Short mmCIF file of C-alpha atoms and ligand atoms in Angstrom, two decimals:
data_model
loop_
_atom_site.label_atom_id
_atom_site.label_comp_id
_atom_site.label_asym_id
_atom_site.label_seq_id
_atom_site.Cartn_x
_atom_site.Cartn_y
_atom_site.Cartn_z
CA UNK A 8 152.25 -76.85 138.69
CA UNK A 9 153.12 -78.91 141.62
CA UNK A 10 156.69 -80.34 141.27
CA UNK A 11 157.58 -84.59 141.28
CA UNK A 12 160.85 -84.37 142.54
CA UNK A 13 160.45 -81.43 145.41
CA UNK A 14 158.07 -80.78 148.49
CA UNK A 15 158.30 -77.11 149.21
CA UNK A 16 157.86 -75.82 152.56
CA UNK A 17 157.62 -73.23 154.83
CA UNK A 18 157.32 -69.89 153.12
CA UNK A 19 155.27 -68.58 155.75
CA UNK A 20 157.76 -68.44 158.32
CA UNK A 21 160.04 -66.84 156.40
CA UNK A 22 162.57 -70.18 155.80
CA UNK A 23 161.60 -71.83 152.51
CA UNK A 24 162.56 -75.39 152.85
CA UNK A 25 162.97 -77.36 149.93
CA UNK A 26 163.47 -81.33 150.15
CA UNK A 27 164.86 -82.94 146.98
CA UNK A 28 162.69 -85.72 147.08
CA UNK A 29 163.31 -88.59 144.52
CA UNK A 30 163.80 -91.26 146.90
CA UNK A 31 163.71 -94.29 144.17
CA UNK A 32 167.24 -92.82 143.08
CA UNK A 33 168.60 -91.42 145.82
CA UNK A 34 167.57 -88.07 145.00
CA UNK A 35 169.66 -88.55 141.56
CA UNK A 36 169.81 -85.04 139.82
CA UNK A 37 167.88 -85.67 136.65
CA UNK A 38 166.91 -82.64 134.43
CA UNK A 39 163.19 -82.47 135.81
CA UNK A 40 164.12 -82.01 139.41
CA UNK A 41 167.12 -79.71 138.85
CA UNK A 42 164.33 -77.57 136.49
CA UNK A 43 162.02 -77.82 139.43
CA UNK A 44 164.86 -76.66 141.87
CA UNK A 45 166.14 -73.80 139.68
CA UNK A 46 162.32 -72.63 139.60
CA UNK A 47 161.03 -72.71 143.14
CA UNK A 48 164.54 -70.57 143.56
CA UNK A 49 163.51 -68.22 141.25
CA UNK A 50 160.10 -67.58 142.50
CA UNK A 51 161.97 -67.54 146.41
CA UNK A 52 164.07 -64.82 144.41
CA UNK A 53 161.07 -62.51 144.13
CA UNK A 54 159.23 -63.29 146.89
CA UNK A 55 159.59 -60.94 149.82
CA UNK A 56 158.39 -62.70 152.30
CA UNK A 57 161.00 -65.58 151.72
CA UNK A 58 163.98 -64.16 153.47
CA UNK A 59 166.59 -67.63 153.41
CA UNK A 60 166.10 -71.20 151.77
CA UNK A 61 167.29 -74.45 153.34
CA UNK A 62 168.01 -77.31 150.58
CA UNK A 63 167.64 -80.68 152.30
CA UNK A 64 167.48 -84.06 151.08
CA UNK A 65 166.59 -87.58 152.86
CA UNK A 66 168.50 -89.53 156.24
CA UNK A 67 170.06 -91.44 153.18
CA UNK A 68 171.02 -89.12 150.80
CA UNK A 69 171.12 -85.61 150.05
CA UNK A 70 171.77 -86.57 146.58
CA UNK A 71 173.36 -89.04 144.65
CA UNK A 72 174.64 -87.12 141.92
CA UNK A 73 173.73 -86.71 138.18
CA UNK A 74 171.10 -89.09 136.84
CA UNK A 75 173.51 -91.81 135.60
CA UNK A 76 170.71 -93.08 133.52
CA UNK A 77 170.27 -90.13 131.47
CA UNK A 78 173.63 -88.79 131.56
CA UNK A 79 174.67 -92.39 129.77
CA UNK A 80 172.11 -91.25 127.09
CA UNK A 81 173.60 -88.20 126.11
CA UNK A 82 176.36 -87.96 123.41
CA UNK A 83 178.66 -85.09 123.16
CA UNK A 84 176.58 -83.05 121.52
CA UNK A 85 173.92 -83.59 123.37
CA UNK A 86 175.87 -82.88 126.75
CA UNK A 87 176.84 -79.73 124.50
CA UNK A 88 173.14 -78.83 124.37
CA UNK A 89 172.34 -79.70 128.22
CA UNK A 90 169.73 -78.29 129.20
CA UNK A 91 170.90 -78.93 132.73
CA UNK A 92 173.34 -76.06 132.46
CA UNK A 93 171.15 -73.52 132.34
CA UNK A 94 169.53 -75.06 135.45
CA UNK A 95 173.03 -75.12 137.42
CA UNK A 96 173.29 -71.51 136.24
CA UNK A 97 170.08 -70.09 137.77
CA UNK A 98 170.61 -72.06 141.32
CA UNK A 99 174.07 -70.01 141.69
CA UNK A 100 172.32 -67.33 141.23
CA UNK A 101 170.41 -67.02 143.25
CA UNK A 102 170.96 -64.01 145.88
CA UNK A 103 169.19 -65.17 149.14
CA UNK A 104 171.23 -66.86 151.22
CA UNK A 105 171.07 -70.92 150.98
CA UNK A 106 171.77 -73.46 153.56
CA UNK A 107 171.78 -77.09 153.13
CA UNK A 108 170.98 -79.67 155.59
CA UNK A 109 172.72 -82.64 154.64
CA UNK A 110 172.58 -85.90 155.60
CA UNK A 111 173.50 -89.05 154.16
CA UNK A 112 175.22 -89.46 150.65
CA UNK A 113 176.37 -86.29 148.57
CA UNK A 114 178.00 -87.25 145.99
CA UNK A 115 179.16 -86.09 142.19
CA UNK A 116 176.49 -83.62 141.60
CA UNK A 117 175.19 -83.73 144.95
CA UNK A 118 178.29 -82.76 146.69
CA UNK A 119 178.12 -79.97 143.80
CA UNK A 120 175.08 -78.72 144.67
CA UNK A 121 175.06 -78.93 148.24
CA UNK A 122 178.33 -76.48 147.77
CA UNK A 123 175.91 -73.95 145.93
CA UNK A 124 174.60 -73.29 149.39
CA UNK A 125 176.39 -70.82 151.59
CA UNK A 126 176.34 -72.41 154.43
CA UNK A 127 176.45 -76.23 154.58
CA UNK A 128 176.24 -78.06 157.69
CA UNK A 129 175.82 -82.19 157.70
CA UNK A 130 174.56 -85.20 159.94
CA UNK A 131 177.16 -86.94 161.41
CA UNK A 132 176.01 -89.86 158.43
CA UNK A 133 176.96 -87.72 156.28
CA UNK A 134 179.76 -88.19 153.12
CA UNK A 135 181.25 -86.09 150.60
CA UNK A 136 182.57 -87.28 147.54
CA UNK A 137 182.99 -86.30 143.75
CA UNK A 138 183.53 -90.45 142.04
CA UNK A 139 182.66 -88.90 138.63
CA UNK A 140 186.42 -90.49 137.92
CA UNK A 141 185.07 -93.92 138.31
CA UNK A 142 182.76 -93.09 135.94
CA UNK A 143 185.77 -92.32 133.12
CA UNK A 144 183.89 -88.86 133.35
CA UNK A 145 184.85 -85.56 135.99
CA UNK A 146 183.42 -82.92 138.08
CA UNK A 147 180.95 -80.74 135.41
CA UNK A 148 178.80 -78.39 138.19
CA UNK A 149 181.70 -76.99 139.84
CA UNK A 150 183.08 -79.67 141.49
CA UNK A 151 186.64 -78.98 140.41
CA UNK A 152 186.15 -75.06 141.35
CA UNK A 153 184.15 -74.77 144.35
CA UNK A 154 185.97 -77.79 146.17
CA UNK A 155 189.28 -76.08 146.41
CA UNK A 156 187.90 -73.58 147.27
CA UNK A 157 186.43 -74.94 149.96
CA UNK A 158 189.05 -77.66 151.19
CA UNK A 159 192.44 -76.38 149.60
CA UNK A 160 193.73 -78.20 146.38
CA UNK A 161 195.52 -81.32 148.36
CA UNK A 162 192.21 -82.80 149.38
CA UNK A 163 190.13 -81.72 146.29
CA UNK A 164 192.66 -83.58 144.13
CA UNK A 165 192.76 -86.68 146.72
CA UNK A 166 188.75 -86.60 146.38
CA UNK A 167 188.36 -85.93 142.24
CA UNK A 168 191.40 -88.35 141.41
CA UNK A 169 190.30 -91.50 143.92
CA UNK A 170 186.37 -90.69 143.97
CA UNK A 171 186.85 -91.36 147.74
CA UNK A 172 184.81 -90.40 149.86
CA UNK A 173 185.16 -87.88 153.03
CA UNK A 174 182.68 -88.34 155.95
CA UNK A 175 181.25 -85.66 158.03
CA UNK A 176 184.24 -85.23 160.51
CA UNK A 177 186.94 -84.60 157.72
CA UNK A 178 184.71 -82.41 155.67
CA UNK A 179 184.33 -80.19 159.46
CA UNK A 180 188.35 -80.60 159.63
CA UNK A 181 188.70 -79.56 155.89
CA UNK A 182 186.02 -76.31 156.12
CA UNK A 183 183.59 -77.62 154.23
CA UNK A 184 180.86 -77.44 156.52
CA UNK A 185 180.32 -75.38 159.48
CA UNK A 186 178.54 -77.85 161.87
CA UNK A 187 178.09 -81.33 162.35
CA UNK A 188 174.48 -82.45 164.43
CA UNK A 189 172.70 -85.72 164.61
CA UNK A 190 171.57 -86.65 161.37
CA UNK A 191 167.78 -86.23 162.98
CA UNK A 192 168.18 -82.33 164.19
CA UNK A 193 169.99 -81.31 160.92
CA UNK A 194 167.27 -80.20 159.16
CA UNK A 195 165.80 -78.79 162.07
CA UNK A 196 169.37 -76.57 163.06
CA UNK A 197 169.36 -75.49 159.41
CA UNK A 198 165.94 -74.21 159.91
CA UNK A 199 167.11 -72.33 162.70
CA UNK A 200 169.90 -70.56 161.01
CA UNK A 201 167.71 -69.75 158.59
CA UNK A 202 165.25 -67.41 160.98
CA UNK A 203 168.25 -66.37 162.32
CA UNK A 204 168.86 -64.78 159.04
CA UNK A 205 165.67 -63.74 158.36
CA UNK A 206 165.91 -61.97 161.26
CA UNK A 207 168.29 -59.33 160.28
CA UNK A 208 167.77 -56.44 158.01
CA UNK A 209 167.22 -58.11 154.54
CA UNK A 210 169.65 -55.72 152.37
CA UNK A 211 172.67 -56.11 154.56
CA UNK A 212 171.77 -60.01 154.10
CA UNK A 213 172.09 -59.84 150.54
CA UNK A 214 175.51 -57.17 150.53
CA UNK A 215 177.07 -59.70 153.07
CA UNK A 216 176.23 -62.66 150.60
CA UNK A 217 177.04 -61.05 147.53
CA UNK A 218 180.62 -59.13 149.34
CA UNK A 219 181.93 -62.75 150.85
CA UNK A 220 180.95 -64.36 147.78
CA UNK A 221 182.70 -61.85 145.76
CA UNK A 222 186.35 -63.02 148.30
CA UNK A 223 186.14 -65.93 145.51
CA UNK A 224 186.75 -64.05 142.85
CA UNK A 225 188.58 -60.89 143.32
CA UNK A 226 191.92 -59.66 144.46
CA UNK A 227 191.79 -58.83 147.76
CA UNK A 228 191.72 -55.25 146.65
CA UNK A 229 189.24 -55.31 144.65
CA UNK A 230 187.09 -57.61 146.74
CA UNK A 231 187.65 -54.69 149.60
CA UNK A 232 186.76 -51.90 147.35
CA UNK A 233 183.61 -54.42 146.68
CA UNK A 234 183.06 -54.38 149.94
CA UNK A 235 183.92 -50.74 150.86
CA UNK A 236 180.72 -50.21 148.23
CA UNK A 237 178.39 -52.23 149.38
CA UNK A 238 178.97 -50.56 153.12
CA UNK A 239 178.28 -47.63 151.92
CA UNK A 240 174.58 -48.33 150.37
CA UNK A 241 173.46 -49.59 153.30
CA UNK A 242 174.05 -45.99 154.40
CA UNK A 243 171.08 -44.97 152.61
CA UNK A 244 168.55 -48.22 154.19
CA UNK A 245 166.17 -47.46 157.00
CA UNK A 246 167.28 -50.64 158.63
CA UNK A 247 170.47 -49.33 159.39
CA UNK A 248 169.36 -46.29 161.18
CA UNK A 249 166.62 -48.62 163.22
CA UNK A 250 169.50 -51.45 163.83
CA UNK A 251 171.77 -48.24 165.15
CA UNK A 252 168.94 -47.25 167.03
CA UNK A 253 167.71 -49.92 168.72
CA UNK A 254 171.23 -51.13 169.88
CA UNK A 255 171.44 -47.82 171.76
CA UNK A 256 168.27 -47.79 172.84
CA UNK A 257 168.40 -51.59 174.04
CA UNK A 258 166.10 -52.76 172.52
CA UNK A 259 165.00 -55.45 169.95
CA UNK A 260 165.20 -53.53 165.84
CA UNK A 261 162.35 -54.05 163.95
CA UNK A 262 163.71 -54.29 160.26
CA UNK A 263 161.31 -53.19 157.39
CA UNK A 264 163.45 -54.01 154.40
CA UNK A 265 163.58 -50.36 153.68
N1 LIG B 17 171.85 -92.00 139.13
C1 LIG B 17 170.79 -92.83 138.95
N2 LIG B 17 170.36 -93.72 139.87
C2 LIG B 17 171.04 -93.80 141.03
C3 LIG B 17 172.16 -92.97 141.31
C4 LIG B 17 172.57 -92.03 140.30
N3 LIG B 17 173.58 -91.20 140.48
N4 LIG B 17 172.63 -93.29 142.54
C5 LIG B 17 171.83 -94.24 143.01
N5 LIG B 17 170.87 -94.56 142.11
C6 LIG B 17 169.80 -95.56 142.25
C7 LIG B 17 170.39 -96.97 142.16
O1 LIG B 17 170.56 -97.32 140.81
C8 LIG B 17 169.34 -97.78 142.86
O2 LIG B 17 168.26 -97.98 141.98
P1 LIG B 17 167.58 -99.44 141.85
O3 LIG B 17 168.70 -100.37 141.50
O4 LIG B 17 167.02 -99.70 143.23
O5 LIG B 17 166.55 -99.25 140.80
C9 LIG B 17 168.85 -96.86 143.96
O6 LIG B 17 169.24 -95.52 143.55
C10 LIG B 17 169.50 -97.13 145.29
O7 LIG B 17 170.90 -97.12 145.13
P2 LIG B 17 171.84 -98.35 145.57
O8 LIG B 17 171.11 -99.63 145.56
O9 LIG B 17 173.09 -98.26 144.76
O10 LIG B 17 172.14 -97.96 147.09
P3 LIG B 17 173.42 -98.34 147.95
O11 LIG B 17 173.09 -97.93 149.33
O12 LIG B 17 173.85 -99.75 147.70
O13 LIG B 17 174.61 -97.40 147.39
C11 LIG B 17 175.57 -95.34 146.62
C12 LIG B 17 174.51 -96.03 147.52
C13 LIG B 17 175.32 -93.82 146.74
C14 LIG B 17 176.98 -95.63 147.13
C15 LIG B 17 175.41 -95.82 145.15
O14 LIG B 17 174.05 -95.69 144.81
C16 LIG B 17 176.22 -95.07 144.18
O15 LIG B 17 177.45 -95.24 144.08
N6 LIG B 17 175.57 -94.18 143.40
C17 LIG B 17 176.19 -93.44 142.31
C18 LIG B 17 177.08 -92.38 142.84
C19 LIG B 17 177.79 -91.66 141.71
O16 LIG B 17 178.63 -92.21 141.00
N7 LIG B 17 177.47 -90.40 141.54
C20 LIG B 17 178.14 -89.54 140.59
C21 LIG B 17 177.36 -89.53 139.31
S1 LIG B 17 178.17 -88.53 138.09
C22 LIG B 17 177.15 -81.62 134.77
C23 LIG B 17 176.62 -81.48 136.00
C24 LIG B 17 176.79 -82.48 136.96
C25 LIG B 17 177.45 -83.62 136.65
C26 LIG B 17 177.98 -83.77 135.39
C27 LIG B 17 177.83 -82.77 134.43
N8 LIG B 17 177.01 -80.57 133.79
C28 LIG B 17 176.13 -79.45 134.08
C29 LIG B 17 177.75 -80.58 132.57
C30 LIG B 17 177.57 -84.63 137.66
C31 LIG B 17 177.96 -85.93 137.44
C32 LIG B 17 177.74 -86.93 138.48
O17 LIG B 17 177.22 -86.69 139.55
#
């Protein structure tokens, strides 16, 4: 079934790009496009030749946040019985690594999603902001958890008490992006990382994803003992022996997923 709210890219070249595209709302996360998002991630999931996933949006917005439309027709039990939880759930799932390309407006939701990815970079347009508050509502994908993470608990309160916004400088400053480009060549430098990733050997891609996610929520001794494990399988992968190789050999490794 071909999806309203998403154009789907690129699986070819290894870099799935997916654009939210909803462009009457400003890419507003309504339950149909977050269900068409959490999909198209779960068949990337299982598709081998999909090896990293960029998440992009338009020069205006990334995304706007929740739908306020149909979050204003939902009562608590109905916010109870979401259906957009389970949605959220399968995108942080997911296990290949995610970049988004942001430009423009990110915003409640948006600026929740967008920190799903693992890498985020942003147009110099960009801006960051969680103004659930001025909704009389809060954060409800993350946005209290992941942004302190990100940016240290000073500026996630300053951002999910005021609802002001951070543009694309601060959120640099603050760590939560990497890079800042012109808001034409992000998408196009996020594709790049991407087949930079895809590059390497796929299973230490997924340890290295799993191990610095796991720096979230572990002591740091139990996060290295994590990580001491996850060294140790790649032991047993044919890409390490051919990365090993070919660095001693000088020349380029050709990695199998094996
Ligand atoms: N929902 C629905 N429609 C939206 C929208 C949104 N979030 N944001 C924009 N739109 C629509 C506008 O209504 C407008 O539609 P028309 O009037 O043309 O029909 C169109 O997009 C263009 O927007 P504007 O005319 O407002 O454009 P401007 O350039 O003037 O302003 C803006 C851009 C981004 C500053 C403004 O649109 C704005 O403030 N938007 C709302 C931002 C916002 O408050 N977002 C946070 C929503 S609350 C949960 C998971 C997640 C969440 C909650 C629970 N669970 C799993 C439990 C998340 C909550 C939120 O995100």
């Amino acid at each position: 079934l071909m999806p309203n709210n998403l154009l789907i890219e690129g699986r070819d070249s290894g870099v799935q790009v997916l654009t939210l595209n909803r462009p009457e709302a400003l890419n507003a996360l309504n339950t149909e496009l977050l269900g068409e998002l959490s999909e198209a991630l779960d068949n990337a999931e299982v598709d081998p030749e999909i090896r990293a996933v960029v998440l992009t949006g338009s020069q205006k917005a990334f995304a706007a946040g929740a739908d306020v439309d149909e979050m204003a027709s939902r009562d608590l039990v109905g916010i109870l019985e979401d259906p957009r939880v389970a949605h959220w759930e399968r995108i942080a799932r997911f296990t290949k690594p995610m970049i988004a390309a942001i430009n423009g407006f990110a915003l409640g939701g948006g600026c929740e999603l967008a920190m799903h990815a693992d890498i985020m970079i942003a147009g110099e347009n960009a801006r960051f902001g969680q103004p659930e508050i001025n909704l009389g509502i809060m954060p409800g994908a993350g946005g209290t958890q992941r942004l302190v993470r990100k940016v240290g608990e000073s500026l996630a309160m300053h951002m999910a008490l005021t609802g002001e916004p951070i543009d694309a400088k601060r959120a640099l400053q603050a760590g939560l992006i990497s890079e800042i480009c012109q808001p034409e060549l992000t998408l196009e430098r996020a594709i790049q990382i991407g087949h930079s990733i895809a590059s390497k050997a796929p299973i230490a891609v997924r340890l290295t994803k799993e191990s610095v996610r796991k720096a979230n929520d572990m002591s740091l001794a139990d996060g290295q003992r994590f990580e001491r494990h996850a060294f140790t399988i790649l032991a047993g992968t044919a890409d390490r022996q051919e990365g090993l190789a070919a660095f001693r050999e000088k020349r380029k490794p050709r990695f199998t997923g094996q």
